[in-house]
Short mmCIF file of C-alpha atoms and ligand atoms in Angstrom, two decimals:
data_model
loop_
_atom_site.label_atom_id
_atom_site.label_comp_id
_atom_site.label_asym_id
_atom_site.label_seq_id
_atom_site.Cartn_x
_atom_site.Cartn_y
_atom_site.Cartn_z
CA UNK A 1 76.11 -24.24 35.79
CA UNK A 2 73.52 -26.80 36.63
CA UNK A 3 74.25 -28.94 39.53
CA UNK A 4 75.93 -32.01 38.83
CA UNK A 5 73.85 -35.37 40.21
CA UNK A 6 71.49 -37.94 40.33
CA UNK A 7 70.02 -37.81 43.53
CA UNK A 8 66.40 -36.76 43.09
CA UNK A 9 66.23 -35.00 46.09
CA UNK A 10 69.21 -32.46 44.67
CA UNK A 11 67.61 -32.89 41.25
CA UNK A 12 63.94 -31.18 42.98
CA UNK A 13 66.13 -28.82 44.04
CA UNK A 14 68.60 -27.23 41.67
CA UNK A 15 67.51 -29.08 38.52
CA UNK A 16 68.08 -27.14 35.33
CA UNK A 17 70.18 -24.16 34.37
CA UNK A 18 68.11 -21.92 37.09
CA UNK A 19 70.32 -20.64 39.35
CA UNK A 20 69.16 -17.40 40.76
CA UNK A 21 67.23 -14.48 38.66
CA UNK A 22 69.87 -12.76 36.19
CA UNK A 23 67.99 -9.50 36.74
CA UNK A 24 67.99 -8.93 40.26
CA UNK A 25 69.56 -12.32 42.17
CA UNK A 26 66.39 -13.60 43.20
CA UNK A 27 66.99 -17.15 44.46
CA UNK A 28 63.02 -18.18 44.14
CA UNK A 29 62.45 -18.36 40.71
CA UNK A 30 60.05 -15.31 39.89
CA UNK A 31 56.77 -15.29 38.41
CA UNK A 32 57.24 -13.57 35.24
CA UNK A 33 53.81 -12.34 34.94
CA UNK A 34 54.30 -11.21 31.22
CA UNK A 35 52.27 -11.40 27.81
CA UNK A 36 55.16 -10.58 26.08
CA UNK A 37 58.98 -10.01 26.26
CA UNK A 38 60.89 -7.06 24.36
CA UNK A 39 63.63 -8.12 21.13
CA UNK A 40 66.92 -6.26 21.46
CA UNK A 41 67.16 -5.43 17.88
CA UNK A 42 64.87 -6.32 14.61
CA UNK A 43 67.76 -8.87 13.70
CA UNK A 44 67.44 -10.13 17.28
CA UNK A 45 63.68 -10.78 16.96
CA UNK A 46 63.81 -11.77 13.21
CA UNK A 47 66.24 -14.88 14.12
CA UNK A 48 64.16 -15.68 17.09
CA UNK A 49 60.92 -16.33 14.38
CA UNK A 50 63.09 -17.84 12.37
CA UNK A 51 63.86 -20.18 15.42
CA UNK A 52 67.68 -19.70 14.63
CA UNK A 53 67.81 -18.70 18.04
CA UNK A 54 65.55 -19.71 20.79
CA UNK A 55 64.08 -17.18 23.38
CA UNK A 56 61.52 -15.12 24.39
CA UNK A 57 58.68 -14.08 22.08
CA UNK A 58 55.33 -14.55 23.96
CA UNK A 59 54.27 -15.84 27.40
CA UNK A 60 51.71 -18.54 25.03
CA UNK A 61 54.77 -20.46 23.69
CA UNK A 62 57.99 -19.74 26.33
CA UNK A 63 57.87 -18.21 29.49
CA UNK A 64 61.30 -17.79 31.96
CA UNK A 65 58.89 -19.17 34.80
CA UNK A 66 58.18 -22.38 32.78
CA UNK A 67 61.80 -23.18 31.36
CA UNK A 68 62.58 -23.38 35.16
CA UNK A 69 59.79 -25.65 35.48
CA UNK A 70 60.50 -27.20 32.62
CA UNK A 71 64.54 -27.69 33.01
CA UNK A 72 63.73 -29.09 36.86
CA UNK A 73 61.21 -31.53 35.86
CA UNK A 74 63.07 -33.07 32.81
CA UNK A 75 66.24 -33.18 35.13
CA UNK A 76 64.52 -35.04 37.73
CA UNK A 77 62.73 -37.58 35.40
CA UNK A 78 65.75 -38.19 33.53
CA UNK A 79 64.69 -36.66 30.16
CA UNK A 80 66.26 -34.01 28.00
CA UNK A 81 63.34 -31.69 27.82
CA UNK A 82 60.29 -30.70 29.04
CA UNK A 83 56.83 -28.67 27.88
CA UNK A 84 54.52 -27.56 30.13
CA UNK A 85 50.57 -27.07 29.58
CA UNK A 86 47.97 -25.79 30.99
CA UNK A 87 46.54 -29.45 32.39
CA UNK A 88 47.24 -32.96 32.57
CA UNK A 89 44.78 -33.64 29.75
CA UNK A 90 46.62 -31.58 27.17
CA UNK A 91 49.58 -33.04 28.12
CA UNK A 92 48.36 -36.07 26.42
CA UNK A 93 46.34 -34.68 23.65
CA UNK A 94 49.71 -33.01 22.27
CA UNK A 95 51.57 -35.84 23.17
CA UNK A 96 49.81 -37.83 20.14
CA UNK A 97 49.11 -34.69 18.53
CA UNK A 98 52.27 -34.02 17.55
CA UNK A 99 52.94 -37.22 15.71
CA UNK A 100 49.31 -38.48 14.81
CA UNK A 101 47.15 -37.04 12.04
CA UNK A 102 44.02 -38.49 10.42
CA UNK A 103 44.09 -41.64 8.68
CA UNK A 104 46.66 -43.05 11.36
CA UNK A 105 46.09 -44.64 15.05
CA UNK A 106 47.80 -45.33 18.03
CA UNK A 107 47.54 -48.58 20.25
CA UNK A 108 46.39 -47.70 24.00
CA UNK A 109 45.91 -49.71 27.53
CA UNK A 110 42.86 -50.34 27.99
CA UNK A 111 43.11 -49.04 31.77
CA UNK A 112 43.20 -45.18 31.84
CA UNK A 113 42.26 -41.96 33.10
CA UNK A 114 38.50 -40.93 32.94
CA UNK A 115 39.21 -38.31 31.12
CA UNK A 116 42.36 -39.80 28.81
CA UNK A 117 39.52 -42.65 28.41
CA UNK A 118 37.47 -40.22 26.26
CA UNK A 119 40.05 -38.21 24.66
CA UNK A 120 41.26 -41.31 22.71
CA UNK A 121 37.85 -42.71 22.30
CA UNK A 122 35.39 -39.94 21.17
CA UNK A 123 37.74 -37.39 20.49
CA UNK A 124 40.56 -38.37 18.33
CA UNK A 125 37.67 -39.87 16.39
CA UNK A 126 36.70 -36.09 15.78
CA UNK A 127 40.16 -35.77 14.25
CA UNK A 128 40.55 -39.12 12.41
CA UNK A 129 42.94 -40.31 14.77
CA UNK A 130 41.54 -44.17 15.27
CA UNK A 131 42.84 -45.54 18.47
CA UNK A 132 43.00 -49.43 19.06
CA UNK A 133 42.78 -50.32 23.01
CA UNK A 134 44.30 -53.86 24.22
CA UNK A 135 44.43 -55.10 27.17
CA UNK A 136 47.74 -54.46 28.50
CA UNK A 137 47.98 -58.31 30.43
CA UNK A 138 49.50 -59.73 27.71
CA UNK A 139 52.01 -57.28 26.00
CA UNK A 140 51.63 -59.19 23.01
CA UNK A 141 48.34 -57.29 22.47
CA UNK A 142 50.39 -54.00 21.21
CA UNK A 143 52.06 -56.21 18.67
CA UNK A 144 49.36 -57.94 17.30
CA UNK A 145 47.05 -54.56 17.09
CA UNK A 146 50.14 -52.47 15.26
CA UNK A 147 50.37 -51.50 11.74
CA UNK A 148 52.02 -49.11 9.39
CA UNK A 149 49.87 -46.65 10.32
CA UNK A 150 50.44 -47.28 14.16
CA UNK A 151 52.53 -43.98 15.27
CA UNK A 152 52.58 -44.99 19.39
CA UNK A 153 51.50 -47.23 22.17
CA UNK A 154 49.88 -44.69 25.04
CA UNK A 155 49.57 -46.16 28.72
CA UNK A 156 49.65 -45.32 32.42
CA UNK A 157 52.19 -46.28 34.71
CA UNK A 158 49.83 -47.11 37.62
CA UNK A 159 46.31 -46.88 36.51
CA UNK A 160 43.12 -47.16 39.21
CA UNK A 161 41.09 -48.69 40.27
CA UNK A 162 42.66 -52.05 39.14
CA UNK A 163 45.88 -50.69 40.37
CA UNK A 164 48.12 -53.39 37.77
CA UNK A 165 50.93 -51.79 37.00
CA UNK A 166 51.99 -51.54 33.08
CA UNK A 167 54.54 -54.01 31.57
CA UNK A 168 56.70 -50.94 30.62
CA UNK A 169 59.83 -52.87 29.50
CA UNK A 170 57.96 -55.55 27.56
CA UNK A 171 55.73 -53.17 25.88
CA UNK A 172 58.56 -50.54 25.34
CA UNK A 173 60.39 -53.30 23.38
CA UNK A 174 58.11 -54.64 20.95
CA UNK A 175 57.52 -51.06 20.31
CA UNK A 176 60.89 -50.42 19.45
CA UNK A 177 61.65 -53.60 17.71
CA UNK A 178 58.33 -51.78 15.21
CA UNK A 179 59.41 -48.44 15.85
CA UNK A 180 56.47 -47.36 17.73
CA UNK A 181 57.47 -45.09 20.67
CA UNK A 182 56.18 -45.58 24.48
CA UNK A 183 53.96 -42.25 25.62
CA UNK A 184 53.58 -43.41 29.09
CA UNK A 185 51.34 -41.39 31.71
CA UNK A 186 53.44 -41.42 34.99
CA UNK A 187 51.35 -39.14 37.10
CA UNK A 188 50.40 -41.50 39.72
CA UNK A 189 53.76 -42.43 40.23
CA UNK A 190 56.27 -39.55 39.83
CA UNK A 191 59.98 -40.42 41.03
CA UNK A 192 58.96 -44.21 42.23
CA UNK A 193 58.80 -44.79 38.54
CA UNK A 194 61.28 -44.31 36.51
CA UNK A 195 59.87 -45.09 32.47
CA UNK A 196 62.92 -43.56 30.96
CA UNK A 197 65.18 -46.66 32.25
CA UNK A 198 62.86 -49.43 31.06
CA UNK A 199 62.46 -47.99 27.34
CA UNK A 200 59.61 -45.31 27.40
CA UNK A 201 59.82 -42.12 24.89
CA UNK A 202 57.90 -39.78 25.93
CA UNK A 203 56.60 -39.18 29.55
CA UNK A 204 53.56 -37.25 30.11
CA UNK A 205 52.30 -35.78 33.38
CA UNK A 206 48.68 -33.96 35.26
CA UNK A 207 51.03 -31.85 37.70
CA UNK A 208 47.78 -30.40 39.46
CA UNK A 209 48.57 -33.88 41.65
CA UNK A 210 51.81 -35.20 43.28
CA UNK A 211 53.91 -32.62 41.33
CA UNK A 212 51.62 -29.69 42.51
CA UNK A 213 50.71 -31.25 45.92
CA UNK A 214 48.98 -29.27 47.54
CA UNK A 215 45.57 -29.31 45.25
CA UNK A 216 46.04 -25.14 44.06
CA UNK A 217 46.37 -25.37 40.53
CA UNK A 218 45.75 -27.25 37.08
CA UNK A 219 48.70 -27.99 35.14
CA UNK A 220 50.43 -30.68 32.63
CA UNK A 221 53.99 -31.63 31.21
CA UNK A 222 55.18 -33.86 28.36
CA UNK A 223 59.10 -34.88 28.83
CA UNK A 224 60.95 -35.91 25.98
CA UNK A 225 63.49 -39.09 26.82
CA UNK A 226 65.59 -38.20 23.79
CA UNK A 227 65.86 -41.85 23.45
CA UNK A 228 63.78 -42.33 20.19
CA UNK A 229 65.29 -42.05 16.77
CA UNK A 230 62.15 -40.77 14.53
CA UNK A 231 64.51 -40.39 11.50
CA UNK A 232 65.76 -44.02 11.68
CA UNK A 233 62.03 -44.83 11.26
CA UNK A 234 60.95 -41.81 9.06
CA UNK A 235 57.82 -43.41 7.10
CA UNK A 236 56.16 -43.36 10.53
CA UNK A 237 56.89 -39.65 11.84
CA UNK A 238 56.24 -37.81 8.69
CA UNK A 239 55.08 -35.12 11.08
CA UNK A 240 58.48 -34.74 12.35
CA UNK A 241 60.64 -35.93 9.30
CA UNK A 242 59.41 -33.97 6.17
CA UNK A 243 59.49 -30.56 5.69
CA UNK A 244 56.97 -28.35 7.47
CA UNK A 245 55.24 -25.51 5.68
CA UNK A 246 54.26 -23.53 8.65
CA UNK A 247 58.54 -23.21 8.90
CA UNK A 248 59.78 -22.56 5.56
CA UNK A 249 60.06 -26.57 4.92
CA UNK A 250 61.70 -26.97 8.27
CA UNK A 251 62.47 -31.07 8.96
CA UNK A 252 61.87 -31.25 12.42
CA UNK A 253 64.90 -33.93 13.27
CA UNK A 254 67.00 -31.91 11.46
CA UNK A 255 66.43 -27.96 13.16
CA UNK A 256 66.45 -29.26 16.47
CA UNK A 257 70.57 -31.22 15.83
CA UNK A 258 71.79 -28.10 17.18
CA UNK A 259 70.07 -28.22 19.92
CA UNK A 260 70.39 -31.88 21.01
CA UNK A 261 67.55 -35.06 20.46
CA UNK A 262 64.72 -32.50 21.21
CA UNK A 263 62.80 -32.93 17.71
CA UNK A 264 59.45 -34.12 19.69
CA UNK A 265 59.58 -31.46 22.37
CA UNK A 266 60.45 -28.64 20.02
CA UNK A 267 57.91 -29.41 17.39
CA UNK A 268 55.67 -29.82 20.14
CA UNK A 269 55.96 -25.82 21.81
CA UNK A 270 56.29 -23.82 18.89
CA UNK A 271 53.70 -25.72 16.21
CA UNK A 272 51.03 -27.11 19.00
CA UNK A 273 51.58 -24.30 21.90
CA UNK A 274 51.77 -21.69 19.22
CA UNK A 275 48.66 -23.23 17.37
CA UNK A 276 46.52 -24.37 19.72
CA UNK A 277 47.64 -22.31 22.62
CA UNK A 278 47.04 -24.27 25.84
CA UNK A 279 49.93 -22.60 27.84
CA UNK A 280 50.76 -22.84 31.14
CA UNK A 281 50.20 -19.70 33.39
CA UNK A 282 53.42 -18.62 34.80
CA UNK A 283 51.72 -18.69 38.40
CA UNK A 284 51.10 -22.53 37.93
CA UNK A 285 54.03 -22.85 37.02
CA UNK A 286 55.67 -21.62 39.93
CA UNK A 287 52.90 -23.21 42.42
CA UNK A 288 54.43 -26.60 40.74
CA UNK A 289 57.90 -25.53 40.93
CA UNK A 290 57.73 -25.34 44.95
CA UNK A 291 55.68 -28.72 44.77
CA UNK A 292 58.62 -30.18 43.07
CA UNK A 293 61.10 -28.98 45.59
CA UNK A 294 59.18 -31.26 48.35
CA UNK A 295 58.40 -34.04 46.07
CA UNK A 296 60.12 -36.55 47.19
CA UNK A 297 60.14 -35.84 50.88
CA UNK A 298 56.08 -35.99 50.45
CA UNK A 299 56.23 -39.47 48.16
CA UNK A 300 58.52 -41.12 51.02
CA UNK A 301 55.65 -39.97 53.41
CA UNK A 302 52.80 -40.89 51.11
CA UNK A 303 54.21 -44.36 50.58
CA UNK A 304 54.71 -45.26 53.94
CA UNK A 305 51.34 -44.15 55.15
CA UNK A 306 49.66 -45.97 52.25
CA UNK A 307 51.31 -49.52 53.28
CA UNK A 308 50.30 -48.99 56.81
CA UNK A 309 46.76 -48.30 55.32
CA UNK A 310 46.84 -50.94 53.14
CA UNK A 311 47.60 -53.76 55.93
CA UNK A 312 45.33 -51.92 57.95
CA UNK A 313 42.16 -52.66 55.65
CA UNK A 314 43.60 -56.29 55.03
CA UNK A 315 42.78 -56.92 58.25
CA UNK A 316 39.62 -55.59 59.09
CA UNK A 317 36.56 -56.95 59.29
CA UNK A 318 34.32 -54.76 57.41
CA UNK A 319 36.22 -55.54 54.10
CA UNK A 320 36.66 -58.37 51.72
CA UNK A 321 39.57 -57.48 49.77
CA UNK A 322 42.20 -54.68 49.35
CA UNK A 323 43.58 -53.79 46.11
CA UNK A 324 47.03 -52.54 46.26
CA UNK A 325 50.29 -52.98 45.07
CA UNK A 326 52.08 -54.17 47.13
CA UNK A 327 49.52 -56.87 48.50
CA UNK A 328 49.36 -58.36 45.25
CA UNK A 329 50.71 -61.72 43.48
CA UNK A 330 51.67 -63.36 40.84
CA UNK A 331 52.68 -61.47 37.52
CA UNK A 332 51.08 -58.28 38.88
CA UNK A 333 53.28 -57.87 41.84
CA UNK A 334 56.10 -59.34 39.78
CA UNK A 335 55.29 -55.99 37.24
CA UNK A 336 54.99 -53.89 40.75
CA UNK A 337 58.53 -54.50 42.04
CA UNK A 338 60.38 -54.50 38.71
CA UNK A 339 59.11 -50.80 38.00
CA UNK A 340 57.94 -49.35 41.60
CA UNK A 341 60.77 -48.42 43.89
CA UNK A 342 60.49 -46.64 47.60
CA UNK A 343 56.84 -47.76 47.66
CA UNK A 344 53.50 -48.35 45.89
CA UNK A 345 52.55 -45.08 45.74
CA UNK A 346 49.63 -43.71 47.31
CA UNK A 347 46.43 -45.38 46.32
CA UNK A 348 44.58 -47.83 47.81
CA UNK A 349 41.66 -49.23 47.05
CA UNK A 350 39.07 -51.29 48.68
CA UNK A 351 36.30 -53.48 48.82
CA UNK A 352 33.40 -53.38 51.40
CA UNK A 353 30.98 -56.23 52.68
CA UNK A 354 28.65 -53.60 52.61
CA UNK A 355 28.12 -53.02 49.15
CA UNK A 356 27.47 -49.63 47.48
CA UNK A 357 25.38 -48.56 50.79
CA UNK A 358 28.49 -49.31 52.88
CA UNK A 359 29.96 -47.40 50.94
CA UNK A 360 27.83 -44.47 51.01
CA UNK A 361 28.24 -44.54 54.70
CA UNK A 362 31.93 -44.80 54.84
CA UNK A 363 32.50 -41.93 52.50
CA UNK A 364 29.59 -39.47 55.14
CA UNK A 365 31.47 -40.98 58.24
CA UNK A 366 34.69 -39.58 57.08
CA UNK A 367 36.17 -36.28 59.13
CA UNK A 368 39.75 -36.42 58.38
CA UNK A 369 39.52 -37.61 54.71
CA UNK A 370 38.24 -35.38 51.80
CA UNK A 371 35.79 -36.78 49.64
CA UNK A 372 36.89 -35.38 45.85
CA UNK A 373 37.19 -36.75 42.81
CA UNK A 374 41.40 -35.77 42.89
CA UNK A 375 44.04 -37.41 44.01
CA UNK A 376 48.06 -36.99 44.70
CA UNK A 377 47.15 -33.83 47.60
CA UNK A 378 49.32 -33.72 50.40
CA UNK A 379 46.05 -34.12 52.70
CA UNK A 380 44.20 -37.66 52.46
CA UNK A 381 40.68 -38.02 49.95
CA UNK A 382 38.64 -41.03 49.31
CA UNK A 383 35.99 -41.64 46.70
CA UNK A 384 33.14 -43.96 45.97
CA UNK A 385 33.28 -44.13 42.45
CA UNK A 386 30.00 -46.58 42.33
CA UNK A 387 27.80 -43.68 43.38
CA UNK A 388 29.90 -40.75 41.65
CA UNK A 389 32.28 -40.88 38.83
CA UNK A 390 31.03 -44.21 37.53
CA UNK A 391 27.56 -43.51 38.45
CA UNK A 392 26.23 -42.96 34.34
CA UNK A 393 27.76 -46.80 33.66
CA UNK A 394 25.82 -49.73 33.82
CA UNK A 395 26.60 -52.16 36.64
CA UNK A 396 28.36 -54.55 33.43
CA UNK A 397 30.32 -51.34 32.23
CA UNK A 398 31.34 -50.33 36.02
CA UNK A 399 32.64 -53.98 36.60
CA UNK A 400 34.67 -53.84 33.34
CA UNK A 401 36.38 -50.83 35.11
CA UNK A 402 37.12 -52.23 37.99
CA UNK A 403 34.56 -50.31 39.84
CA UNK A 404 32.49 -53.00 42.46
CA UNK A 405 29.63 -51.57 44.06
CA UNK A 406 31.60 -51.37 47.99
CA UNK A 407 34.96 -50.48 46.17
CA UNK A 408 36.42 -47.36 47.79
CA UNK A 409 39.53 -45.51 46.41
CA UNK A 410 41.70 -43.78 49.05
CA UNK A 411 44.66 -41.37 48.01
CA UNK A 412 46.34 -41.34 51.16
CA UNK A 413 47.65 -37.87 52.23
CA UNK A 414 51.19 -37.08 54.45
CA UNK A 415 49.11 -36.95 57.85
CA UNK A 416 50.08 -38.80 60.71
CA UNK A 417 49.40 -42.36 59.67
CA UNK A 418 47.76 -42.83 63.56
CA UNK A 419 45.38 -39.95 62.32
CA UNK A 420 45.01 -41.55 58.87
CA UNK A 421 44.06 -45.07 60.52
CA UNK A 422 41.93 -43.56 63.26
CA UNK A 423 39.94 -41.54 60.84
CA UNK A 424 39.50 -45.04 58.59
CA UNK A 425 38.42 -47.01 61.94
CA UNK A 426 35.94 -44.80 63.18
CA UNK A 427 33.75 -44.42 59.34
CA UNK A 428 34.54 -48.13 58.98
CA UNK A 429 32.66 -48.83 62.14
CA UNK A 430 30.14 -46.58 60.97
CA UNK A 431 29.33 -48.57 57.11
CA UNK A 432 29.18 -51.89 59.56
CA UNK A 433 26.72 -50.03 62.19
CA UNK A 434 24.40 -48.92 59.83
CA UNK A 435 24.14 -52.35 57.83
CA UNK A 436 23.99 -53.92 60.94
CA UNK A 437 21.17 -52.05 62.20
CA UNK A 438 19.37 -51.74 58.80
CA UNK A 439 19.30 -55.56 58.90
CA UNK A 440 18.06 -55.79 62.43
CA UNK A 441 14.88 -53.59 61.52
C1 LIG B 1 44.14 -36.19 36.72
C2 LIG B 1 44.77 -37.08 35.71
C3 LIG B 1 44.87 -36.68 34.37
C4 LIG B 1 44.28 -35.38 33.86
O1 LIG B 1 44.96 -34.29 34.42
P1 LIG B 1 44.31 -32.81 34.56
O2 LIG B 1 45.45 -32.03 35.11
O3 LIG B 1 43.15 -32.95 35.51
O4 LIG B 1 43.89 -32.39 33.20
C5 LIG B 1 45.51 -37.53 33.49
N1 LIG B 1 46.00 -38.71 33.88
C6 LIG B 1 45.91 -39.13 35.16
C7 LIG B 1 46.49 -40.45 35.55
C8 LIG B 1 45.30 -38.34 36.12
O5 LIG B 1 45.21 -38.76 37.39
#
């Protein structure tokens, strides 16, 4: 029996129907390192194609290491299911895969992920999938840019570097009030936000950060809210409302009653998974099931350490302005405290005098700090993005982004926070030396 609560630390825990193994009582969930899994009887595997029973077939589409991941993670977030992939970035390519085709579109944020940046503006385009980005300031943007063909609204929770976090509950409404779903990217911001209580859909996660946390392995989840009623707006979800020919005319809406308001997640695994095949390994998935079982232990720890960070840089001398959360005003911080709780997460970004060769500097004078391109590790990593990932933009295109030529972007890790702010004083006194001395030569 699963165990009965709300308390996300329990949830992390004992989420799911996972007890202990059924085989041999193993209270760590095993790694079931299996292609395939053996059918009791030809009936038995001849109503499991038929999907009048759901198991085991093959380690691509269901694996007993993933359902525990699964089961844990959509207990925690509050959803009803869960699929995991093999990385964050097919978590949302299926996510609008599975109710997108060509000839329709989808309305995005204009703040995202590299990499969800050029899935949904090169490649969708590949697959006639037109996507319309707004910026998300004014919710009224995803109104005006929807039309019949509009099948949902894609954003990110807390998107960097601007760090302004998404009008969930406005934007969740007027999708609603159309019939559009939310597909919300919450992997910056796991636990402190909660998109399933302000009106999201469908919540889609990179786990190879905070879920994972400890930077070992690449992995991705999609959690269904099984708050959305595609048959009440059918024109729009033919995908999961007529008949499907790969199924013997299966409706999706309709198999998956039995089964509870899983029509998204369970078209999702056994056309999409089965098709396309980007599966999570069962060793990922139990590297992310012991990251959940810390996870929010290490976000209390993260949080603190990044406001003590962020006040830190406020103050200092060697930088003109600290973008954060929880140091903003206005409508901004308005949008942080009605959807953040326990903290602003982890990242904070910054602004040096300096410029982009303060920058430089900073980043080389670093010993504590890693300098990757990640973020969400337990241990702390910085970036300049003006001299790496947004190197190939012009200096117009890298201010669009948010990306100033002294702006840093810190993940900061569970450390100490003394070690975390000793580490930051000594490189900062190192991108002010060097100026300094540059200037006096
Ligand atoms: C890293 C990241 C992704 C992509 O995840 P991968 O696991 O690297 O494929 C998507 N969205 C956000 C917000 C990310 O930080």
């Amino acid at each position: 029996m699963p165990v009965e609560t709300k308390n996300v630390e329990t949830l992390a825990l004992h989420g799911g129907s996972y007890r202990s193994d059924p085989a041999t009582g193993a209270v760590a969930v095993p790694i079931y390192q299996t292609t395939s899994f053996q059918f009791e009887s030809t009936d038995h595997a001849s109503r499991l194609f038929a999907l009048e029973a759901l198991g085991q077939i093959y380690t691509r589409i269901k694996n007993p290491t993933a359902d525990a991941f699964e089961e844990r993670l959509a207990a925690l977030e509050g959803g009803v299911a869960a699929l995991a992939v093999a990385s964050g970035q097919t978590a949302s390519a299926f996510a609008i895969f599975n109710i997108a085709q060509a000839g329709d579109n989808i309305v995005s944020s204009t703040d995202l992920y590299g990499g969800a940046w050029t899935l949904l503006s090169q490649t969708l385009k590949q697959f006639g999938i037109e996507v319309r980005f707004v910026d998300p300031v004014d919710p009224e943007n995803f109104r005006r840019a929807t039309d019949a063909k509009t099948r949902a609204y894609f954003a990110e929770t807390l998107p960097n570097p601007k760090l302004n976090v998404f009008p969930i509950r406005e934007v969740a409404d007027i999708g609603r009030s159309l019939g559009v779903p939310l597909i919300l990217d919450n992997t910056a911001t796991p636990i402190i936000a909660r998109p399933f209580e302000h009106g999201a859909a469908i919540v889609v996660y990179s786990t190879t950060k905070y879920i994972g946390g400890h930077g070992t392995s690449i992995g991705g989840a999609i959690i269904d809210g099984g708050n959305f009623d595609w048959a009440a707006h059918a024109d729009r979800f033919p995908l999961l409302t007529q008949p499907d020919g790969a199924y013997h005319g299966a409706i999706w809406t309709e198999a998956a009653k039995p089964l509870g308001p899983i029509a998204y997640i369970l078209r999702a695994r056994v056309k999409l998974l089965r098709d396309l095949g980007a599966a999570i390994a069962p060793q990922n998935a139990f590297q992310f099931i012991q990251g959940l079982e810390t996870l929010p232990l290490r976000l209390r720890q993260h949080n603190e350490n990044a406001i003590k960070v962020a006040h830190f840089l406020a103050k200092h001398p060697a930088v003109s302005h600290v973008i954060f959360p929880g140091l903003q005003s206005g409508e901004s911080r308005r949008r942080a405290d009605a959807y953040l709780k326990g903290g602003y997460g982890a990242l904070v970004g910054f602004e040096l005098k300096g410029g982009v060769e303060a920058g430089r500097r900073f980043i080389d004078a670093l010993k504590l700090f890693y300098h990757v391109a990640n973020i969400g590790d337990a241990r702390s990593l910085a970036i300049h993005p003006a001299s790496t990932t947004h190197q190939q933009l012009s200096s117009a295109e890298q201010l669009a982004a948010g990306v100033t030529p002294g702006y840093v972007r810190l993940s900061v890790g569970i450390e100490h926070p003394d070690d975390i702010l000793a580490d930051l004083t000594q490189a900062l006194a190192q991108a002010e030396v060097g100026g300094s001395a540059r200037k006096a030569a």
